[in-house]
Tab-separated table of C-alpha atoms and ligand atoms in Angstrom:
chain	number	residue	atom	x	y	z
C	1311	UNK	CA	18.538	114.598	208.670
C	1312	UNK	CA	22.475	114.714	209.736
C	1313	UNK	CA	24.556	114.384	206.304
C	1314	UNK	CA	27.717	112.798	206.470
C	1315	UNK	CA	31.521	113.773	205.529
C	1316	UNK	CA	32.216	110.922	203.175
C	1317	UNK	CA	35.583	109.844	201.126
C	1318	UNK	CA	35.550	107.411	198.882
C	1319	UNK	CA	37.999	106.838	196.206
C	1320	UNK	CA	37.594	108.135	192.641
C	1321	UNK	CA	38.367	106.862	189.227
C	1322	UNK	CA	37.352	109.765	187.221
C	1323	UNK	CA	35.375	108.955	183.690
C	1324	UNK	CA	38.139	111.642	181.182
C	1325	UNK	CA	35.430	112.756	179.542
C	1326	UNK	CA	31.557	113.148	180.874
C	1327	UNK	CA	29.181	111.714	178.643
C	1328	UNK	CA	26.695	114.523	179.663
C	1329	UNK	CA	26.493	116.030	176.524
C	1330	UNK	CA	25.043	113.264	174.628
C	1331	UNK	CA	21.494	113.276	176.944
C	1332	UNK	CA	18.373	115.225	175.690
C	1333	UNK	CA	17.305	116.737	178.902
C	1334	UNK	CA	14.550	117.572	176.924
C	1335	UNK	CA	13.196	114.035	176.840
C	1336	UNK	CA	14.613	111.786	179.567
C	1337	UNK	CA	12.502	108.567	178.957
C	1338	UNK	CA	12.867	106.579	181.995
C	1339	UNK	CA	16.148	104.576	182.541
C	1340	UNK	CA	17.377	105.393	178.908
C	1341	UNK	CA	20.537	107.990	180.649
C	1342	UNK	CA	23.041	106.424	182.725
C	1343	UNK	CA	25.129	108.972	184.965
C	1344	UNK	CA	28.531	108.868	184.194
C	1345	UNK	CA	29.420	107.148	187.149
C	1346	UNK	CA	28.985	104.049	189.821
C	1347	UNK	CA	29.991	102.771	193.105
C	1348	UNK	CA	31.249	99.855	193.529
C	1349	UNK	CA	31.852	97.733	196.698
C	1350	UNK	CA	32.589	94.158	196.551
C	1351	UNK	CA	31.764	91.398	199.708
C	1352	UNK	CA	33.681	88.827	200.771
C	1353	UNK	CA	34.859	86.927	203.429
C	1354	UNK	CA	32.253	88.297	205.772
C	1355	UNK	CA	33.219	91.359	205.281
C	1356	UNK	CA	32.033	94.535	203.131
C	1357	UNK	CA	35.074	96.635	201.613
C	1358	UNK	CA	36.289	99.829	200.555
C	1359	UNK	CA	33.515	101.592	198.588
C	1360	UNK	CA	35.311	102.865	194.942
C	1361	UNK	CA	33.566	105.282	192.475
C	1362	UNK	CA	34.287	103.907	188.541
C	1363	UNK	CA	32.836	105.203	185.467
C	1364	UNK	CA	29.582	103.563	184.499
C	1365	UNK	CA	30.636	100.440	182.275
C	1366	UNK	CA	30.200	96.554	182.015
C	1367	UNK	CA	30.939	94.124	184.543
C	1368	UNK	CA	33.482	91.341	183.806
C	1369	UNK	CA	31.145	88.310	185.078
C	1370	UNK	CA	31.460	84.435	185.591
C	1371	UNK	CA	29.217	82.249	183.616
C	1372	UNK	CA	29.137	80.680	186.989
C	1373	UNK	CA	27.874	83.610	189.055
C	1374	UNK	CA	25.359	82.469	191.632
C	1375	UNK	CA	22.711	85.361	191.335
C	1376	UNK	CA	22.023	84.523	187.612
C	1377	UNK	CA	21.369	80.894	188.496
C	1378	UNK	CA	19.588	81.033	191.657
C	1379	UNK	CA	18.399	84.581	191.975
C	1380	UNK	CA	20.119	86.541	194.830
C	1381	UNK	CA	19.382	89.956	193.375
C	1382	UNK	CA	18.072	92.592	194.819
C	1383	UNK	CA	17.321	96.329	194.127
C	1384	UNK	CA	16.274	99.451	195.374
C	1385	UNK	CA	14.813	102.437	193.652
C	1386	UNK	CA	14.459	106.298	195.100
C	1387	UNK	CA	15.215	109.350	193.555
C	1388	UNK	CA	17.358	113.020	194.496
C	1389	UNK	CA	16.137	116.555	193.714
C	1390	UNK	CA	17.253	119.872	192.705
C	1391	UNK	CA	16.071	121.902	195.552
C	1392	UNK	CA	14.958	125.854	194.702
C	1393	UNK	CA	18.402	126.565	196.671
C	1394	UNK	CA	20.426	124.289	194.460
C	1395	UNK	CA	20.771	121.766	196.824
C	1396	UNK	CA	20.683	118.000	196.002
C	1397	UNK	CA	17.796	116.028	198.479
C	1398	UNK	CA	17.844	112.214	198.451
C	1399	UNK	CA	14.031	111.772	199.365
C	1400	UNK	CA	13.519	109.366	202.265
C	1401	UNK	CA	16.874	108.149	202.170
C	1402	UNK	CA	16.448	106.883	205.859
C	1403	UNK	CA	13.270	104.386	205.056
C	1404	UNK	CA	14.687	103.114	201.749
C	1405	UNK	CA	17.889	101.870	203.364
C	1406	UNK	CA	15.607	100.179	206.372
C	1407	UNK	CA	13.523	98.642	203.752
C	1408	UNK	CA	16.728	97.291	201.740
C	1409	UNK	CA	17.946	95.858	204.969
C	1410	UNK	CA	14.262	93.568	204.973
C	1411	UNK	CA	14.889	92.742	201.913
C	1412	UNK	CA	18.503	91.823	202.323
C	1413	UNK	CA	17.330	89.503	205.064
C	1414	UNK	CA	14.598	88.348	203.282
C	1415	UNK	CA	17.027	86.555	200.290
C	1416	UNK	CA	19.795	85.635	202.965
C	1417	UNK	CA	22.201	88.545	201.787
C	1418	UNK	CA	24.425	90.419	204.101
C	1419	UNK	CA	23.563	92.988	205.682
C	1420	UNK	CA	24.444	97.178	204.087
C	1421	UNK	CA	25.246	99.251	207.615
C	1422	UNK	CA	23.465	103.062	207.632
C	1423	UNK	CA	26.594	104.902	206.915
C	1424	UNK	CA	28.114	102.516	203.823
C	1425	UNK	CA	24.991	103.106	202.511
C	1426	UNK	CA	24.676	106.577	203.071
C	1427	UNK	CA	28.297	107.102	201.792
C	1428	UNK	CA	28.117	104.582	198.557
C	1429	UNK	CA	25.203	106.989	197.631
C	1430	UNK	CA	26.208	110.520	199.098
C	1431	UNK	CA	29.817	110.263	197.424
C	1432	UNK	CA	28.294	109.233	193.631
C	1433	UNK	CA	26.002	111.863	193.812
C	1434	UNK	CA	28.614	114.504	194.809
C	1435	UNK	CA	30.929	113.317	191.982
C	1436	UNK	CA	27.794	113.155	189.170
C	1437	UNK	CA	25.763	115.907	190.899
C	1438	UNK	CA	25.640	118.038	187.072
C	1439	UNK	CA	23.335	115.051	186.551
C	1440	UNK	CA	20.378	116.001	188.905
C	1441	UNK	CA	18.500	118.069	186.455
C	1442	UNK	CA	16.479	120.700	187.582
C	1443	UNK	CA	13.074	120.858	185.267
C	1444	UNK	CA	9.335	120.792	186.667
C	1445	UNK	CA	9.049	116.467	187.685
C	1446	UNK	CA	12.684	115.674	186.987
C	1447	UNK	CA	15.188	113.772	189.169
C	1448	UNK	CA	18.133	111.863	189.476
C	1449	UNK	CA	16.999	108.351	190.019
C	1450	UNK	CA	19.055	106.001	192.217
C	1451	UNK	CA	19.183	102.594	191.751
C	1452	UNK	CA	21.565	100.660	194.324
C	1453	UNK	CA	21.701	96.752	193.440
C	1454	UNK	CA	23.216	93.896	195.288
C	1455	UNK	CA	23.526	90.664	193.650
C	1456	UNK	CA	25.418	87.564	194.385
C	1457	UNK	CA	28.896	87.171	192.800
C	1458	UNK	CA	30.094	83.553	193.987
C	1459	UNK	CA	31.144	81.747	190.921
C	1460	UNK	CA	29.940	78.104	191.550
C	1461	UNK	CA	27.092	75.347	190.570
C	1462	UNK	CA	25.411	74.539	193.305
C	1463	UNK	CA	22.293	75.738	195.233
C	1464	UNK	CA	23.324	77.417	198.288
C	1465	UNK	CA	23.905	80.936	200.033
C	1466	UNK	CA	26.310	82.976	198.213
C	1467	UNK	CA	29.681	83.631	200.263
C	1468	UNK	CA	30.314	86.627	197.826
C	1469	UNK	CA	28.355	89.870	196.664
C	1470	UNK	CA	28.308	93.213	194.777
C	1471	UNK	CA	26.654	96.404	195.717
C	1472	UNK	CA	26.992	98.895	192.901
C	1473	UNK	CA	24.731	102.247	193.128
C	1474	UNK	CA	23.811	103.539	189.547
C	1475	UNK	CA	21.811	106.880	188.647
C	1476	UNK	CA	19.750	108.094	185.508
C	1477	UNK	CA	18.116	111.674	184.599
C	1478	UNK	CA	14.658	110.586	184.357
C	1479	UNK	CA	11.774	113.391	182.811
C	1480	UNK	CA	8.793	113.876	184.802
C	1481	UNK	CA	6.575	110.399	184.096
C	1482	UNK	CA	4.342	110.953	181.080
C	1483	UNK	CA	2.349	108.299	180.879
C	1484	UNK	CA	-1.887	108.249	180.584
C	1485	UNK	CA	-3.869	107.717	183.069
C	1486	UNK	CA	-3.817	103.823	183.734
C	1487	UNK	CA	-6.504	101.017	182.921
C	1488	UNK	CA	-6.017	97.709	185.233
C	1489	UNK	CA	-7.021	94.644	185.351
C	1490	UNK	CA	-8.005	92.871	188.139
C	1491	UNK	CA	-5.898	89.953	188.219
C	1492	UNK	CA	-8.263	87.001	189.355
C	1493	UNK	CA	-5.897	83.408	187.952
C	1494	UNK	CA	-2.322	84.463	188.092
C	1495	UNK	CA	-0.548	85.647	191.191
C	1496	UNK	CA	2.975	87.433	191.393
C	1497	UNK	CA	3.568	86.568	194.950
C	1498	UNK	CA	1.988	84.613	197.627
C	1499	UNK	CA	1.767	85.639	201.575
C	1500	UNK	CA	4.722	84.113	203.328
C	1501	UNK	CA	6.937	84.754	199.786
C	1502	UNK	CA	9.106	87.284	198.524
C	1503	UNK	CA	6.385	90.142	197.712
C	1504	UNK	CA	7.581	92.250	200.468
C	1505	UNK	CA	10.848	92.012	199.268
C	1506	UNK	CA	12.675	94.231	196.098
C	1507	UNK	CA	14.301	91.343	194.879
C	1508	UNK	CA	14.634	90.566	191.008
C	1509	UNK	CA	12.418	87.254	190.426
C	1510	UNK	CA	8.789	89.193	191.789
C	1511	UNK	CA	9.316	91.328	188.484
C	1512	UNK	CA	10.339	88.294	185.722
C	1513	UNK	CA	7.418	86.639	187.021
C	1514	UNK	CA	4.676	88.964	186.847
C	1515	UNK	CA	5.748	89.840	182.872
C	1516	UNK	CA	3.555	86.990	181.552
C	1517	UNK	CA	0.479	87.849	183.457
C	1518	UNK	CA	0.912	91.306	182.451
C	1519	UNK	CA	1.793	90.586	178.666
C	1520	UNK	CA	-2.003	88.835	178.418
C	1521	UNK	CA	-3.484	91.928	180.179
C	1522	UNK	CA	-1.467	94.270	177.680
C	1523	UNK	CA	-2.638	92.310	174.758
C	1524	UNK	CA	-6.428	92.674	175.716
C	1525	UNK	CA	-5.985	96.993	176.022
C	1526	UNK	CA	-4.957	96.789	179.802
C	1527	UNK	CA	-1.651	98.796	181.030
C	1528	UNK	CA	-1.030	96.699	184.536
C	1529	UNK	CA	-2.614	94.368	186.366
C	1530	UNK	CA	-4.305	95.153	189.859
C	1531	UNK	CA	-3.408	91.663	192.068
C	1532	UNK	CA	-5.088	90.383	193.981
C	1533	UNK	CA	-4.250	87.672	197.036
C	1534	UNK	CA	-2.951	84.217	195.521
C	1535	UNK	CA	-4.980	81.617	197.692
C	1536	UNK	CA	-8.655	83.341	196.752
C	1537	UNK	CA	-8.312	86.315	194.929
C	1538	UNK	CA	-10.543	87.766	196.943
C	1539	UNK	CA	-8.608	90.607	198.031
C	1540	UNK	CA	-6.568	93.660	196.743
C	1541	UNK	CA	-2.590	93.677	196.617
C	1542	UNK	CA	-1.180	95.865	194.873
C	1543	UNK	CA	-0.293	96.457	191.115
C	1544	UNK	CA	3.261	95.431	191.120
C	1545	UNK	CA	5.437	98.619	190.892
C	1546	UNK	CA	3.091	100.877	192.301
C	1547	UNK	CA	0.931	100.799	195.322
C	1548	UNK	CA	-3.115	101.350	195.283
C	1549	UNK	CA	-5.563	103.257	196.744
C	1550	UNK	CA	-9.147	103.826	196.310
C	1551	UNK	CA	-11.234	107.233	197.240
C	1552	UNK	CA	-14.660	106.120	198.614
C	1553	UNK	CA	-17.302	107.971	200.385
C	1554	UNK	CA	-14.748	110.392	200.973
C	1555	UNK	CA	-12.518	108.161	202.660
C	1556	UNK	CA	-9.051	106.743	201.927
C	1557	UNK	CA	-8.483	103.400	201.591
C	1558	UNK	CA	-5.400	100.897	201.204
C	1559	UNK	CA	-4.989	97.255	201.405
C	1560	UNK	CA	-2.983	96.730	204.782
C	1561	UNK	CA	0.698	95.572	204.201
C	1562	UNK	CA	1.118	92.232	204.007
C	1563	UNK	CA	3.798	89.537	203.333
C	1564	UNK	CA	2.686	90.123	199.553
C	1565	UNK	CA	2.608	93.586	199.319
C	1566	UNK	CA	5.595	96.237	198.812
C	1567	UNK	CA	5.963	98.753	201.623
C	1568	UNK	CA	6.027	101.469	199.549
C	1569	UNK	CA	8.311	104.679	200.415
C	1570	UNK	CA	5.728	106.760	198.208
C	1571	UNK	CA	2.459	104.961	199.698
C	1572	UNK	CA	3.899	105.738	203.340
C	1573	UNK	CA	4.492	109.856	202.833
C	1574	UNK	CA	1.305	109.848	200.767
C	1575	UNK	CA	-0.672	108.827	203.540
C	1576	UNK	CA	1.167	110.672	206.120
C	1577	UNK	CA	0.288	113.881	203.895
C	1578	UNK	CA	-3.407	113.035	203.544
C	1579	UNK	CA	-3.870	112.524	206.990
C	1580	UNK	CA	-2.057	116.045	207.459
C	1581	UNK	CA	-5.233	117.369	205.261
C	1582	UNK	CA	-7.678	115.868	207.946
C	1583	UNK	CA	-8.983	112.939	205.370
C	1584	UNK	CA	-10.022	109.885	206.493
C	1585	UNK	CA	-7.488	107.038	205.881
C	1586	UNK	CA	-8.407	103.420	206.410
C	1587	UNK	CA	-5.680	101.022	205.841
C	1588	UNK	CA	-7.225	97.412	205.679
C	1589	UNK	CA	-8.137	94.710	203.811
C	1590	UNK	CA	-10.305	95.767	200.487
C	1591	UNK	CA	-11.927	92.842	198.770
C	1592	UNK	CA	-12.719	93.343	194.808
C	1593	UNK	CA	-16.041	92.977	195.541
C	1594	UNK	CA	-16.214	95.985	197.870
C	1595	UNK	CA	-14.398	97.769	194.853
C	1596	UNK	CA	-16.913	96.273	192.119
C	1597	UNK	CA	-19.986	97.391	194.475
C	1598	UNK	CA	-18.417	101.186	195.034
C	1599	UNK	CA	-18.331	101.574	191.328
C	1600	UNK	CA	-22.145	100.206	191.034
C	1601	UNK	CA	-23.076	102.870	193.804
C	1602	UNK	CA	-21.295	105.370	192.667
C	1603	UNK	CA	-19.232	106.139	195.907
C	1604	UNK	CA	-15.650	105.788	194.535
C	1605	UNK	CA	-14.559	109.527	192.823
C	1606	UNK	CA	-10.711	108.435	192.745
C	1607	UNK	CA	-8.151	105.236	192.169
C	1608	UNK	CA	-4.119	106.093	191.850
C	1609	UNK	CA	-0.851	104.640	192.068
C	1610	UNK	CA	1.950	105.276	193.913
C	1611	UNK	CA	5.727	104.871	193.474
C	1612	UNK	CA	9.383	106.611	193.221
C	1613	UNK	CA	8.901	106.422	189.598
C	1614	UNK	CA	5.169	107.605	188.456
C	1615	UNK	CA	5.344	109.498	192.464
C	1616	UNK	CA	0.965	109.044	192.215
C	1617	UNK	CA	-0.646	108.338	188.698
C	1618	UNK	CA	-4.475	108.441	187.972
C	1619	UNK	CA	-6.580	105.381	187.244
C	1620	UNK	CA	-8.732	105.602	184.344
C	1621	UNK	CA	-10.102	102.662	184.388
C	1622	UNK	CA	-10.686	99.031	186.590
C	1623	UNK	CA	-11.651	95.745	184.897
C	1624	UNK	CA	-13.003	93.324	187.469
C	1625	UNK	CA	-14.453	89.686	185.832
C	1626	UNK	CA	-14.739	91.073	182.257
C	1627	UNK	CA	-16.501	94.187	183.316
C	1628	UNK	CA	-14.779	97.534	182.734
C	1629	UNK	CA	-15.263	100.104	185.051
C	1630	UNK	CA	-14.700	104.139	184.644
C	1631	UNK	CA	-13.118	106.321	186.461
C	1632	UNK	CA	-13.270	110.516	186.266
C	1633	UNK	CA	-9.781	111.896	185.496
C	1634	UNK	CA	-8.725	114.049	188.228
C	1635	UNK	CA	-9.258	117.834	188.844
C	1636	UNK	CA	-8.210	120.420	191.176
C	1637	UNK	CA	-9.750	119.270	193.870
C	1638	UNK	CA	-8.667	115.803	193.744
C	1639	UNK	CA	-6.952	113.939	196.876
C	1640	UNK	CA	-4.550	112.601	194.576
C	1641	UNK	CA	-3.429	116.126	192.715
C	1642	UNK	CA	-2.956	117.930	196.512
C	1643	UNK	CA	-1.188	115.200	198.431
C	1644	UNK	CA	1.415	115.039	194.853
C	1645	UNK	CA	2.042	119.171	194.677
C	1646	UNK	CA	2.769	118.771	198.727
C	1647	UNK	CA	5.194	115.510	198.058
C	1648	UNK	CA	6.314	118.050	195.986
C	1649	UNK	CA	6.803	121.169	197.586
C	1650	UNK	CA	8.126	119.192	200.312
C	1651	UNK	CA	11.135	117.915	198.322
C	1652	UNK	CA	11.845	120.743	196.505
C	1653	UNK	CA	12.548	122.705	199.894
C	1654	UNK	CA	9.759	124.995	198.871
C	1655	UNK	CA	7.694	123.601	202.459
C	1656	UNK	CA	9.410	122.721	205.475
C	1657	UNK	CA	10.418	119.756	206.121
C	1658	UNK	CA	8.347	118.899	209.078
C	1659	UNK	CA	8.793	114.938	209.334
C	1660	UNK	CA	12.691	115.099	208.626
C	1661	UNK	CA	12.263	113.057	205.374
C	1662	UNK	CA	14.698	115.381	203.690
C	1663	UNK	CA	18.934	114.222	203.044
C	1664	UNK	CA	20.288	117.344	201.640
C	1665	UNK	CA	23.894	117.465	199.808
C	1666	UNK	CA	25.355	120.758	200.058
C	1667	UNK	CA	26.644	121.932	196.839
Z	1725	PLP	C1	8.903	99.600	194.325
Z	1725	PLP	C2	7.558	99.477	194.278
Z	1725	PLP	C3	6.978	99.802	194.893
Z	1725	PLP	C4	6.588	101.648	195.106
Z	1725	PLP	O1	7.541	101.799	196.177
Z	1725	PLP	P1	8.494	103.068	196.368
Z	1725	PLP	O2	8.945	102.991	197.458
Z	1725	PLP	O3	7.052	103.509	196.427
Z	1725	PLP	O4	9.021	103.619	195.191
Z	1725	PLP	C5	5.304	99.319	194.798
Z	1725	PLP	N1	5.150	97.797	194.767
Z	1725	PLP	C6	6.875	97.183	194.170
Z	1725	PLP	C7	5.902	95.898	193.689
Z	1725	PLP	C8	7.681	97.698	193.754
Z	1725	PLP	O5	8.679	97.221	193.411
């Protein structure tokens, strides 16, 4: 993918905070890089982006995003490649998704070149913050929210677009224990589940808290009408290997169109493994456990990349899965994905947005 030439006004931090970072223990989202990009939207247009020191914002208590929820975000990663350059992985696909999210929330479009410019320029300024260790990356968090100060339910006429970045380590979580949700809903068909809007997450906390109290890590969401079909995990998409076939729920308006999901499906097809995107009933998963035909289940997402699932609770019964081994599809696909992102394998799909440093 062609990388742009950018020139954005920079207000540099006097002294970098990078020495305060414990790079041997990069807890997810704990450290923020020195700078952020800021752009304001008013009078029907985006202004010029600026790079400023990462820090607090001054907001009116009547800021509409806080009252009525026009707040959306993205999440992607930049990797230090083997030649030292920086790769923003699948930037184009993330732009396409933020566009769909913005449309759904009646928020103004962000043109592709503005989006690329805001991300690339701050990474160039904070290039030292892109770590190079195994599984490490700079997590990029674009955020857009309504800034008009008015207590009236209406579409805001002013917005702020920010890009902030956080160095992150390999996501070291133990394999997931999931509970199939049969009462609560994260979203519904026709709702905002396919959009990365803030409200989807706050509403998921309560059912997740209940699942945590029962000993499960996350909820495996099902359709809100009948709780009969699997949707996703709420920060990860979900995939199963049944009878040697990779099966994953077909996208609908209640499922987030994960970029990692798309990458892993592409790479698994490349290995010659049959892939089915279709409706998957909870009953089918239950039967596959009873017959022993399910060999793998895993989640996919930018933060955790590919995460094994070791247990699924269905109607109060725990079904267990063996941990992945060297022959598991999930580990083979994860390795291939990593090799492409780091420039150890050829970028055959044009997924890399390389910033030369
Ligand atoms: C971000 C997200 C995912 C994973 O998407 P990626 O693009 O792979 O990071 C899955 N589900 C939900 C609800 C999400 O917000």
